[in-house]
Coordinates of C-alpha atoms in Angstrom, one line a residue:
Chain A
M2 CA 2.9 -14.3 15.4
K3 CA 1.7 -17.4 13.5
L4 CA 2.0 -18.3 10.0
C5 CA -1.1 -18.6 7.9
D6 CA -1.4 -21.9 6.1
P7 CA -3.9 -21.4 3.3
S8 CA -4.9 -25.1 3.3
V9 CA -6.1 -24.8 6.9
P10 CA -9.2 -22.7 7.3
S11 CA -7.9 -21.2 10.6
V12 CA -10.4 -18.3 10.6
T13 CA -14.0 -19.1 11.0
T14 CA -15.4 -15.8 10.2
T15 CA -18.6 -14.5 11.6
L16 CA -20.5 -15.9 8.6
A17 CA -22.2 -18.6 10.5
T18 CA -25.8 -18.7 9.5
S19 CA -28.7 -20.0 11.6
S20 CA -28.3 -23.6 10.4
P21 CA -25.3 -25.2 12.0
K22 CA -24.8 -27.4 8.9
S23 CA -24.2 -24.4 6.6
V24 CA -21.3 -22.5 8.1
Y25 CA -19.3 -21.0 5.3
E26 CA -15.8 -19.8 5.0
A27 CA -14.7 -17.2 2.5
V28 CA -11.6 -17.7 0.4
I29 CA -10.1 -14.5 -0.9
G30 CA -7.2 -13.7 -3.2
L31 CA -6.3 -10.1 -4.1
E32 CA -4.8 -8.7 -7.2
V33 CA -3.3 -5.3 -6.2
H34 CA -2.0 -2.9 -8.9
V35 CA 0.5 -0.4 -7.7
Q36 CA 1.8 2.4 -9.9
I37 CA 5.5 2.9 -9.5
K38 CA 6.6 6.4 -8.8
T39 CA 8.9 7.3 -11.7
Q40 CA 9.6 10.4 -13.8
S41 CA 9.0 8.7 -17.1
K42 CA 7.0 5.8 -18.4
M43 CA 7.8 2.1 -18.3
F44 CA 8.9 1.7 -21.9
T45 CA 9.5 5.3 -23.1
R46 CA 10.8 8.5 -21.6
V47 CA 7.8 10.8 -21.9
A48 CA 6.8 12.1 -18.5
A49 CA 4.5 10.0 -16.3
G50 CA 2.1 11.8 -14.0
Y51 CA -1.4 12.4 -12.6
G52 CA -3.7 15.4 -13.0
H53 CA -2.3 16.8 -16.3
E54 CA -4.4 18.0 -19.1
P55 CA -5.7 15.1 -21.2
N56 CA -3.3 13.6 -23.7
T57 CA -0.4 15.8 -22.8
L58 CA 1.8 12.8 -21.7
T59 CA 2.1 10.9 -24.9
D60 CA 4.7 10.1 -27.4
P61 CA 5.0 7.7 -30.4
V62 CA 5.6 4.7 -28.1
V63 CA 2.6 5.5 -25.9
L64 CA 0.4 5.9 -29.0
A65 CA 1.9 2.9 -30.7
L66 CA 2.7 4.9 -33.8
P67 CA 4.4 2.8 -36.5
G68 CA 8.1 2.1 -35.9
A69 CA 8.1 3.2 -32.3
L70 CA 10.2 0.9 -30.1
P71 CA 9.9 0.4 -26.3
V72 CA 13.0 0.8 -24.0
M73 CA 12.8 -0.2 -20.4
N74 CA 12.9 2.2 -17.5
K75 CA 15.7 1.2 -15.2
A76 CA 14.2 3.0 -12.1
A77 CA 11.0 1.0 -12.5
L78 CA 13.0 -2.2 -12.5
D79 CA 14.9 -1.1 -9.4
A80 CA 11.6 -0.3 -7.7
I81 CA 9.9 -3.7 -8.4
I82 CA 13.0 -5.6 -7.3
K83 CA 13.0 -3.6 -4.1
A84 CA 9.3 -4.3 -3.6
G85 CA 10.0 -8.0 -4.1
L86 CA 12.8 -7.9 -1.5
L87 CA 10.7 -6.0 1.0
L88 CA 8.0 -8.7 0.7
G89 CA 10.4 -11.6 0.8
C90 CA 10.0 -12.7 -2.8
E91 CA 12.5 -14.7 -4.8
I92 CA 13.9 -12.4 -7.6
A93 CA 14.0 -14.3 -10.9
P94 CA 17.5 -14.4 -12.2
V95 CA 16.1 -13.9 -15.7
C96 CA 12.6 -12.7 -16.8
K97 CA 11.1 -11.6 -20.1
W98 CA 8.3 -9.5 -21.4
D99 CA 5.1 -10.7 -23.1
R100 CA 2.3 -9.2 -25.1
K101 CA -1.2 -9.6 -23.7
N102 CA -3.4 -9.1 -26.7
Y103 CA -6.9 -7.6 -26.5
F104 CA -8.9 -5.0 -28.3
Y105 CA -10.1 -2.1 -26.1
P106 CA -9.6 1.6 -26.6
D107 CA -7.6 2.0 -23.4
S108 CA -4.7 0.3 -25.2
P109 CA -3.5 2.0 -28.4
K110 CA -1.3 -1.0 -29.3
N111 CA -4.0 -3.6 -29.0
Y112 CA -1.8 -5.3 -26.5
Q113 CA -0.4 -4.5 -23.1
I114 CA 3.3 -5.3 -22.3
S115 CA 3.2 -7.5 -19.3
Q116 CA 4.9 -10.6 -17.9
Y117 CA 3.2 -13.9 -18.4
D118 CA 5.1 -17.0 -17.4
Q119 CA 8.3 -15.4 -16.0
P120 CA 7.3 -12.7 -13.4
I121 CA 10.3 -10.9 -11.9
C122 CA 9.2 -11.6 -8.3
V123 CA 8.0 -15.1 -7.2
G124 CA 6.5 -16.1 -3.8
G125 CA 7.0 -13.9 -0.7
A126 CA 4.4 -12.9 1.9
V127 CA 2.7 -9.9 3.4
E128 CA 2.6 -9.6 7.2
I129 CA -0.8 -8.3 8.4
E130 CA -2.3 -7.4 11.7
L131 CA -5.9 -8.0 12.4
P132 CA -7.9 -5.7 14.7
G133 CA -7.2 -6.3 18.4
S134 CA -9.9 -6.6 21.1
A135 CA -9.5 -2.9 21.7
R136 CA -7.8 0.0 20.1
N137 CA -4.8 -0.2 22.4
V138 CA -4.4 -4.0 22.2
M139 CA -2.3 -5.6 19.5
G140 CA -4.3 -7.9 17.2
E141 CA -3.3 -11.3 15.7
H142 CA -0.5 -11.2 13.1
K143 CA -0.4 -13.4 10.0
K144 CA 1.6 -13.8 6.9
I145 CA -0.4 -13.9 3.7
P146 CA 1.6 -15.7 1.0
L147 CA 2.1 -14.1 -2.4
T148 CA 2.0 -15.9 -5.7
R149 CA 4.0 -13.4 -7.7
I150 CA 4.6 -9.8 -8.5
H151 CA 5.1 -8.8 -12.1
L152 CA 5.7 -5.6 -14.0
E153 CA 3.6 -4.2 -16.8
E154 CA 2.4 -0.9 -18.2
D155 CA -0.8 0.9 -17.2
V156 CA -3.5 1.6 -19.7
G157 CA -5.2 4.8 -20.8
K158 CA -8.3 6.1 -19.0
L159 CA -11.8 6.0 -20.5
N160 CA -14.3 8.6 -19.7
H161 CA -17.7 7.2 -20.5
G162 CA -20.3 9.7 -21.7
A163 CA -23.9 9.3 -22.8
T164 CA -23.2 8.4 -26.4
D165 CA -19.5 7.9 -26.6
S166 CA -16.3 7.3 -24.6
L167 CA -13.4 9.7 -24.4
V168 CA -9.9 8.4 -24.2
D169 CA -7.0 10.0 -22.4
Y170 CA -3.7 8.3 -22.8
N171 CA -1.8 10.2 -20.1
R172 CA -1.9 7.1 -17.8
A173 CA -1.0 4.7 -20.6
G174 CA 2.5 3.3 -20.2
T175 CA 2.9 4.2 -16.5
P176 CA 5.0 1.5 -14.7
L177 CA 2.5 -0.8 -12.9
M178 CA 3.2 -3.7 -10.6
E179 CA 0.7 -6.4 -10.1
I180 CA 0.9 -8.1 -6.7
V181 CA -1.0 -11.4 -6.7
S182 CA -1.8 -13.1 -3.4
D183 CA -2.5 -16.8 -2.9
P184 CA -6.2 -17.4 -2.2
A185 CA -5.3 -17.3 1.4
M186 CA -7.5 -14.7 3.1
H187 CA -10.8 -15.6 4.7
S188 CA -12.5 -12.3 5.7
A189 CA -12.9 -8.8 4.6
E190 CA -10.9 -7.7 7.6
E191 CA -7.9 -9.8 6.5
A192 CA -8.2 -8.3 3.0
Y193 CA -8.3 -4.8 4.5
A194 CA -5.3 -5.5 6.6
Y195 CA -3.4 -7.0 3.7
L196 CA -4.1 -3.9 1.5
S197 CA -3.1 -1.6 4.3
S198 CA 0.1 -3.5 4.9
I199 CA 1.0 -3.4 1.2
R200 CA 0.3 0.3 1.0
A201 CA 2.5 1.0 4.0
T202 CA 5.3 -1.2 2.6
M203 CA 5.3 0.6 -0.8
I204 CA 5.2 4.0 0.8
Y205 CA 8.0 3.1 3.2
G206 CA 10.1 1.8 0.3
G207 CA 9.5 4.9 -1.7
I208 CA 8.1 2.7 -4.5
S209 CA 4.7 4.4 -4.8
D210 CA 2.6 7.0 -3.0
C211 CA -0.3 4.6 -3.2
D212 CA -2.9 7.3 -3.4
M213 CA -6.1 5.4 -4.2
E214 CA -7.9 8.5 -5.3
K215 CA -5.2 9.0 -8.0
G216 CA -5.4 5.4 -9.0
Q217 CA -1.9 4.7 -7.8
L218 CA -3.2 1.7 -5.8
R219 CA -6.0 -0.4 -7.2
C220 CA -7.5 -3.7 -6.1
D221 CA -9.5 -6.5 -7.5
A222 CA -10.6 -9.4 -5.4
N223 CA -11.3 -13.0 -6.2
I224 CA -13.9 -14.3 -3.8
S225 CA -15.5 -17.7 -3.2
I226 CA -17.1 -19.5 -0.4
R227 CA -17.0 -23.1 0.8
P228 CA -18.3 -25.0 3.8
V229 CA -15.9 -24.7 6.7
G230 CA -13.6 -27.6 6.7
A231 CA -13.8 -28.2 2.9
T232 CA -10.5 -28.0 1.0
H233 CA -11.8 -27.4 -2.5
L234 CA -12.3 -23.9 -3.9
G235 CA -15.8 -22.7 -4.6
T236 CA -17.0 -20.8 -7.7
K237 CA -14.9 -17.7 -7.9
V238 CA -16.3 -14.2 -8.5
E239 CA -14.0 -11.4 -9.4
L240 CA -14.9 -8.1 -7.8
K241 CA -13.7 -5.0 -9.5
N242 CA -13.5 -1.3 -8.7
L243 CA -12.6 -1.5 -5.1
N244 CA -11.2 2.0 -5.3
S245 CA -10.7 2.9 -1.7
I246 CA -9.4 0.9 1.2
S247 CA -12.8 1.0 3.0
F248 CA -14.6 -0.1 -0.3
V249 CA -12.3 -3.1 -0.2
R250 CA -13.6 -4.2 3.1
D251 CA -17.2 -3.3 2.4
G252 CA -17.2 -4.7 -1.1
I253 CA -15.7 -8.1 0.0
D254 CA -18.1 -8.3 3.0
H255 CA -21.0 -7.6 0.7
E256 CA -19.9 -10.2 -1.8
I257 CA -19.4 -12.9 0.8
K258 CA -22.9 -12.3 2.1
R259 CA -24.3 -12.2 -1.4
Q260 CA -22.7 -15.6 -2.2
I261 CA -24.0 -17.2 1.0
A262 CA -27.5 -15.8 0.3
V263 CA -27.4 -17.3 -3.2
V264 CA -26.4 -20.7 -1.9
E265 CA -28.8 -20.7 1.0
R266 CA -31.6 -20.0 -1.4
G267 CA -30.6 -23.2 -3.2
G268 CA -29.1 -21.2 -6.1
T269 CA -25.9 -21.7 -8.0
L270 CA -23.0 -19.3 -8.1
V271 CA -21.7 -18.5 -11.6
Q272 CA -18.1 -17.5 -12.4
E273 CA -18.4 -13.8 -13.3
T274 CA -17.0 -10.4 -12.8
R275 CA -18.9 -8.0 -10.6
D276 CA -18.6 -4.3 -10.3
Y277 CA -18.8 -2.9 -6.7
D278 CA -20.4 0.5 -6.2
G279 CA -19.0 1.9 -3.0
Q280 CA -21.5 4.7 -3.0
T281 CA -24.6 2.5 -2.9
G282 CA -22.9 -0.6 -1.4
T283 CA -24.2 -2.9 -4.1
S284 CA -22.6 -4.9 -6.9
Q285 CA -23.8 -5.8 -10.3
S286 CA -22.6 -8.4 -12.8
L287 CA -20.6 -7.1 -15.7
R288 CA -21.6 -8.7 -19.0
S289 CA -19.1 -11.5 -19.2
K290 CA -16.7 -10.7 -22.0
E291 CA -16.8 -13.7 -24.3
M292 CA -13.3 -15.1 -24.7
A293 CA -12.0 -12.2 -22.8
H294 CA -9.4 -14.3 -21.2
D295 CA -7.9 -15.6 -24.4
Y296 CA -5.2 -13.1 -24.4
R297 CA -2.8 -15.0 -26.8
Y298 CA 0.3 -14.1 -24.8
F299 CA 3.6 -14.3 -26.6
P300 CA 7.0 -13.0 -25.9
D301 CA 7.5 -9.4 -27.0
P302 CA 10.2 -9.4 -29.7
D303 CA 10.9 -5.7 -29.1
L304 CA 12.2 -6.1 -25.6
M305 CA 15.2 -8.0 -24.4
P306 CA 15.0 -10.0 -21.2
V307 CA 16.0 -8.8 -17.8
K308 CA 18.9 -10.4 -15.9
V309 CA 19.2 -9.7 -12.2
D310 CA 22.5 -10.6 -10.6
A311 CA 23.5 -10.8 -7.0
E312 CA 25.3 -7.5 -7.0
W313 CA 22.1 -5.6 -8.3
K314 CA 20.0 -7.3 -5.7
A315 CA 22.4 -6.6 -2.9
R316 CA 22.6 -2.9 -3.8
L317 CA 18.8 -2.7 -3.6
Q318 CA 18.6 -4.8 -0.5
A319 CA 20.9 -2.2 1.2
E320 CA 18.3 0.5 0.3
C321 CA 15.4 -1.5 1.9
P322 CA 14.0 0.3 4.9
E323 CA 12.9 -1.4 8.1
L324 CA 9.2 -2.2 7.6
P325 CA 6.5 -1.0 10.1
F326 CA 5.9 -4.2 11.9
A327 CA 9.7 -4.8 12.4
K328 CA 10.0 -1.3 13.6
Q329 CA 7.1 -1.8 16.0
R330 CA 8.7 -4.9 17.5
R331 CA 12.0 -2.9 17.9
F332 CA 10.3 0.1 19.4
V333 CA 8.7 -2.2 22.0
E334 CA 11.9 -3.9 22.8
R335 CA 14.3 -0.9 22.8
Y336 CA 12.1 1.8 24.1
Q337 CA 9.5 -0.2 26.1
L338 CA 6.7 1.7 24.3
P339 CA 3.1 0.6 24.7
Y340 CA 1.2 -0.6 21.7
S341 CA -1.0 2.5 21.9
L342 CA 2.1 4.6 20.9
T343 CA 3.8 2.2 18.5
S344 CA 0.6 1.6 16.6
V345 CA 0.5 5.3 15.8
L346 CA 4.2 6.0 15.3
V347 CA 5.4 3.2 13.0
W348 CA 3.0 3.6 10.1
D349 CA 4.4 6.9 9.0
R350 CA 8.1 6.6 8.3
A351 CA 8.8 10.2 8.9
L352 CA 6.9 10.2 12.2
A353 CA 8.8 7.1 13.3
D354 CA 12.2 8.7 12.4
Y355 CA 11.1 11.9 14.2
F356 CA 10.3 9.9 17.3
E357 CA 13.6 8.0 17.3
E358 CA 15.6 11.2 16.9
A359 CA 13.7 12.9 19.8
A360 CA 14.0 9.8 22.0
T361 CA 17.7 9.5 21.4
L362 CA 18.2 13.2 22.2
A363 CA 16.1 12.9 25.3
G364 CA 18.2 10.1 26.7
P365 CA 17.5 6.8 28.4
G366 CA 14.2 6.2 30.1
K367 CA 12.4 9.1 28.5
A368 CA 11.2 7.5 25.3
Q369 CA 7.6 7.0 26.5
A370 CA 7.3 10.6 27.5
V371 CA 8.7 11.6 24.1
G372 CA 6.1 9.2 22.4
N373 CA 3.3 10.7 24.5
W374 CA 4.1 14.2 23.5
I375 CA 4.4 13.3 19.8
V376 CA 1.2 11.1 19.6
N377 CA -1.0 13.2 21.9
D378 CA 0.2 16.8 21.5
L379 CA 2.2 17.1 18.3
L380 CA -0.2 15.2 16.0
R381 CA -3.1 17.2 17.3
E382 CA -1.2 20.5 16.9
L383 CA -0.2 19.5 13.3
A384 CA -3.8 18.7 12.4
A385 CA -5.2 21.8 14.0
A386 CA -2.6 24.1 12.2
H387 CA -2.8 22.1 8.9
L388 CA 0.9 21.5 9.1
T389 CA 3.1 18.4 8.3
L390 CA 5.9 17.1 10.4
A391 CA 8.3 18.7 7.9
T392 CA 6.8 22.1 8.2
S393 CA 6.2 22.2 11.9
K394 CA 8.5 24.5 14.0
I395 CA 8.7 21.8 16.6
R396 CA 11.7 19.7 15.9
P397 CA 12.8 16.5 17.7
A398 CA 15.2 18.6 19.8
H399 CA 12.3 20.6 21.1
I400 CA 10.4 17.6 22.3
A401 CA 13.5 16.1 23.8
A402 CA 14.3 19.3 25.7
L403 CA 10.8 19.6 26.9
V404 CA 10.7 16.1 28.2
Q405 CA 14.0 16.7 30.0
L406 CA 12.7 19.9 31.7
V407 CA 9.6 18.1 32.9
D408 CA 11.6 15.1 34.1
A409 CA 13.9 17.3 36.1
G410 CA 11.0 19.0 37.7
T411 CA 12.1 22.3 36.2
V412 CA 8.7 22.8 34.7
L413 CA 5.3 21.4 35.7
T414 CA 3.0 19.5 33.4
H415 CA 0.6 22.3 32.9
A416 CA 3.4 24.8 32.3
A417 CA 4.9 22.3 29.8
K418 CA 1.6 22.3 27.9
E419 CA 1.8 26.1 27.6
I420 CA 5.4 25.9 26.5
F421 CA 4.4 23.3 23.9
I422 CA 1.9 25.7 22.3
E423 CA 4.4 28.5 22.4
M424 CA 7.1 26.2 20.8
A425 CA 4.7 25.5 17.9
A426 CA 4.1 29.2 17.3
T427 CA 7.7 30.4 17.7
G428 CA 10.0 27.5 17.2
D429 CA 11.9 28.7 20.3
L430 CA 13.4 26.0 22.6
P431 CA 11.4 25.2 25.7
D432 CA 14.1 26.5 28.1
V433 CA 14.0 29.9 26.4
I434 CA 10.2 30.0 26.5
A435 CA 10.0 28.9 30.2
D436 CA 12.4 31.7 31.1
R437 CA 10.6 34.3 29.0
K438 CA 7.1 33.4 30.3
G439 CA 8.2 32.7 33.9
L440 CA 7.0 29.2 33.7
K441 CA 9.9 27.5 35.5
A442 CA 9.3 26.0 38.8
A443 CA 10.9 28.5 41.2
P444 CA 14.3 27.6 42.6
T445 CA 12.7 27.5 46.0
D446 CA 14.6 28.3 49.1
P447 CA 14.8 24.9 51.0
N448 CA 13.9 26.6 54.3
E449 CA 10.9 28.4 52.9
L450 CA 9.7 25.2 51.2
E451 CA 10.0 23.3 54.4
T452 CA 8.0 25.9 56.2
W453 CA 5.2 25.6 53.6
C454 CA 5.3 21.9 54.0
R455 CA 5.1 22.0 57.8
D456 CA 2.1 24.4 57.5
S457 CA 0.3 22.1 55.1
I458 CA 0.9 19.1 57.4
A459 CA -0.3 21.1 60.4
T460 CA -3.6 22.0 58.7
G461 CA -4.1 18.7 56.9
A462 CA -4.7 16.3 59.8
K463 CA -7.1 14.1 57.8
A464 CA -4.7 13.6 54.9
V465 CA -1.8 13.0 57.3
A466 CA -3.8 10.3 59.1
E467 CA -4.8 8.6 55.8
F468 CA -1.2 8.7 54.6
K469 CA 0.0 7.3 57.9
S470 CA -2.5 4.5 57.6
G471 CA -1.0 3.5 54.2
K472 CA -2.9 5.5 51.7
D473 CA 0.1 6.8 49.7
S474 CA -2.0 9.0 47.4
A475 CA -3.2 11.1 50.4
I476 CA 0.0 13.0 50.1
N477 CA -1.3 14.7 47.1
A478 CA -3.9 16.6 49.3
L479 CA -0.9 18.0 51.2
K480 CA 0.8 19.3 48.0
G481 CA -2.0 21.7 47.1
P482 CA -1.4 24.2 49.8
V483 CA 2.3 24.1 49.3
M484 CA 2.0 24.8 45.6
K485 CA -0.5 27.6 46.4
A486 CA 2.0 29.1 48.8
A487 CA 4.7 28.8 46.1
K488 CA 2.4 30.4 43.5
G489 CA 2.5 27.1 41.5
K490 CA 6.2 27.3 40.9
A491 CA 7.6 24.9 43.4
N492 CA 9.6 22.0 42.0
P493 CA 7.1 19.1 42.5
K494 CA 9.9 16.6 43.0
L495 CA 11.3 18.7 45.9
V496 CA 7.8 19.2 47.3
D497 CA 7.2 15.5 47.3
E498 CA 10.5 14.7 48.8
T499 CA 10.2 17.3 51.5
L500 CA 6.7 16.2 52.5
R501 CA 7.7 12.6 52.7
R502 CA 10.8 13.4 54.8
L503 CA 8.7 15.4 57.3
L504 CA 5.9 12.8 57.4
A505 CA 8.4 10.0 58.0
A506 CA 9.8 11.9 60.9
M507 CA 6.4 12.3 62.5
Chain B
M256 CA -1.5 -30.5 -46.7
S257 CA -2.7 -31.4 -43.3
S258 CA -4.7 -28.9 -41.3
A259 CA -4.0 -29.0 -37.6
P260 CA -7.1 -30.3 -35.8
Q261 CA -7.0 -27.6 -33.1
L262 CA -7.3 -24.8 -35.6
D263 CA -10.6 -22.9 -35.3
I264 CA -10.4 -20.2 -37.9
D265 CA -13.7 -18.5 -36.8
H266 CA -12.4 -18.2 -33.2
I267 CA -9.0 -16.8 -34.4
A268 CA -10.7 -14.3 -36.7
K269 CA -13.0 -13.2 -33.9
L270 CA -10.1 -12.6 -31.5
A271 CA -8.2 -10.6 -34.2
R272 CA -11.4 -8.6 -35.0
L273 CA -11.3 -9.8 -38.6
A274 CA -14.4 -10.2 -40.7
L275 CA -13.4 -12.9 -43.2
T276 CA -15.3 -14.1 -46.2
P277 CA -15.7 -17.9 -46.6
A278 CA -13.1 -17.9 -49.3
E279 CA -10.6 -16.0 -47.1
K280 CA -11.4 -18.4 -44.2
A281 CA -10.5 -21.3 -46.4
T282 CA -7.3 -19.7 -47.5
F283 CA -6.1 -18.6 -44.1
A284 CA -7.2 -21.9 -42.5
Q285 CA -4.9 -23.6 -44.9
Q286 CA -2.0 -21.2 -44.4
L287 CA -2.2 -21.2 -40.7
G288 CA -2.6 -25.0 -40.7
E289 CA 0.7 -25.2 -42.6
V290 CA 2.3 -23.0 -40.0
L291 CA 1.0 -25.2 -37.2
H292 CA 2.1 -28.3 -39.1
H293 CA 5.6 -26.8 -39.3
I294 CA 5.6 -26.0 -35.6
E295 CA 4.5 -29.6 -35.0
Q296 CA 7.6 -30.8 -36.9
L297 CA 9.8 -28.5 -34.8
S298 CA 8.3 -29.8 -31.6
K299 CA 9.6 -33.3 -32.6
V300 CA 13.2 -32.0 -32.2
D301 CA 14.9 -33.3 -29.0
V302 CA 15.7 -30.1 -27.0
T303 CA 16.8 -31.9 -23.9
G304 CA 19.3 -29.7 -22.1
V305 CA 18.6 -26.7 -24.2
E306 CA 17.6 -23.6 -22.2
P307 CA 14.3 -22.1 -23.4
T308 CA 14.7 -18.6 -24.7
A309 CA 12.4 -15.9 -26.3
H310 CA 15.3 -14.3 -28.2
A311 CA 18.0 -15.5 -30.4
S312 CA 20.8 -13.3 -29.2
P313 CA 22.0 -13.2 -25.6
V314 CA 21.4 -9.5 -25.0
F315 CA 19.9 -8.4 -21.6
N316 CA 19.0 -5.3 -19.7
V317 CA 18.6 -2.8 -22.5
W318 CA 17.3 0.2 -20.6
Q319 CA 17.5 3.9 -20.1
A320 CA 17.8 6.1 -17.0
D321 CA 14.5 7.4 -15.7
V322 CA 14.8 11.0 -17.1
A323 CA 11.6 12.5 -18.6
Q324 CA 11.8 13.9 -22.1
P325 CA 9.2 16.1 -23.9
G326 CA 6.5 14.2 -25.7
L327 CA 4.0 15.1 -28.3
S328 CA 1.8 18.1 -28.3
V329 CA -1.9 17.4 -27.8
A330 CA -2.6 18.5 -31.4
D331 CA 0.0 16.0 -32.7
A332 CA -1.2 13.3 -30.4
L333 CA -4.7 13.6 -31.7
R334 CA -3.9 14.1 -35.3
N335 CA -4.8 10.6 -36.4
A336 CA -8.0 10.5 -34.3
P337 CA -11.1 10.3 -36.5
A338 CA -13.2 11.9 -33.8
Q339 CA -12.2 14.0 -30.8
R340 CA -13.6 16.2 -28.1
D341 CA -12.2 18.0 -25.1
H342 CA -8.7 17.0 -26.2
M343 CA -9.6 13.4 -26.0
I344 CA -10.2 10.7 -28.6
A345 CA -13.9 10.0 -29.0
V346 CA -14.7 6.3 -29.5
P347 CA -18.0 4.4 -29.7
K348 CA -19.3 4.0 -26.2
V349 CA -17.6 1.0 -24.6
V350 CA -18.6 -0.5 -21.4
E351 CA -16.5 -3.3 -20.0

């Protein structure tokens, strides 16, 4: 893994145009808004939530009725500090609240409570993985440095009609984190990986569900281009409404190409805000809001500052889970799992925990088999039956027991697949199912097995010759008749051992 | 009376969504100028070694536990709205 130095344009994206003189590099910074999962709002205790009837989650503070006073939500503070710790930020010992003043109907107060010059989290970095050369190959890892994370309140939702706009204040006042990256990304792929990593981190930490369709995770991108090798920043365009993870990649890609096209034509880029439409894959300039950025911030006199001491931080640090990439490195080291398995297992915390429980129950040397069953069979079964890990009848103990049965040669692979399907339906343990359905390899009489093996060797001269000349896999041709004689129930380990013993004696 | 040079009463009025008459502009420009003049005097005080603060009293961490309480009914929430439709407040069409 290598650290990303934003001053060094390490990634020359595939933006090279026909002229070798005009090779551009994109410089991208993301502002990611994450709604914190709390019961009540940031500065008042009316319920927070999504999908409720319009204007049913309001109270005097949300509506800014005269005399209403804000009071902080302790859980939201815990959550943002935890987010900061997970992303390696410095937690400010003291921070305060500021009013960001603007007139827009999404904010009943005509200001939004936010943090201006004293964010609660400073610095930090997000580890990302870029796509590898193939699906089963790990890609390059980088750390994208963060500028800050601050806490604020979400605003209401406007529904634009033909002649007027309708305002719903249910969302207003929901705790909202803004995670600001340095302008340190250089391609849409990096931005995509960055957002994916933040999303996984927040879900792992229990900080947010990050459902983009519900607006729990939102992303704006600041994008500019410059000739490769240049160190100055070009004219910045802010791209808004990147409302799904794939829109983030497509929208940024589109904007980079648009900027290059403008410059190649001899045009000049203007600093503006553009709106990306993911449905059409196009963007349009939003009328620049004159003086929109003159927010006249000042400290909110209604809210006292926040002081975070070492004890508070330590308590939250103790609650911080192992993050996906760290888990992936540990899975590789401890269980010798291939990337094709870890890259599926670690991104879902419940799935990773499930795997570890099953692998531990199965015992040493069986983790990969456990991982294979989970990634290849269990996930397919869950998808087909519209179940989740929590509602599946197959528990880690089932997987572990099945792996042990196969490993001991008690059941054969094709019988194990049948057992698996039965486990999913009944929740019975594999041993019980194998007995009930007669799927166990028969406890073969050694003499009988040896007779079958001798018969197979006697009639399989070609395979014997090949085996003797060094082609080890030729032994498989000799196993078929034995299994047939045993009606498919011979222990394959014993068959293999017996054949090898007899062949060696020839 | 000295008016602070950086004071642009038109700009300030526009940010605050206030339509001021010329006479009001003159009045407020003078008053705000005096406020800024006073701040300028304050900024001459030597505050070396004084920790910046936004509040006079050293009170921190005033919070509540995250327990949801009932809020307003939709009818109450919309009571002050001059226009409403579909349980929402209707405002002149705004496009960002």
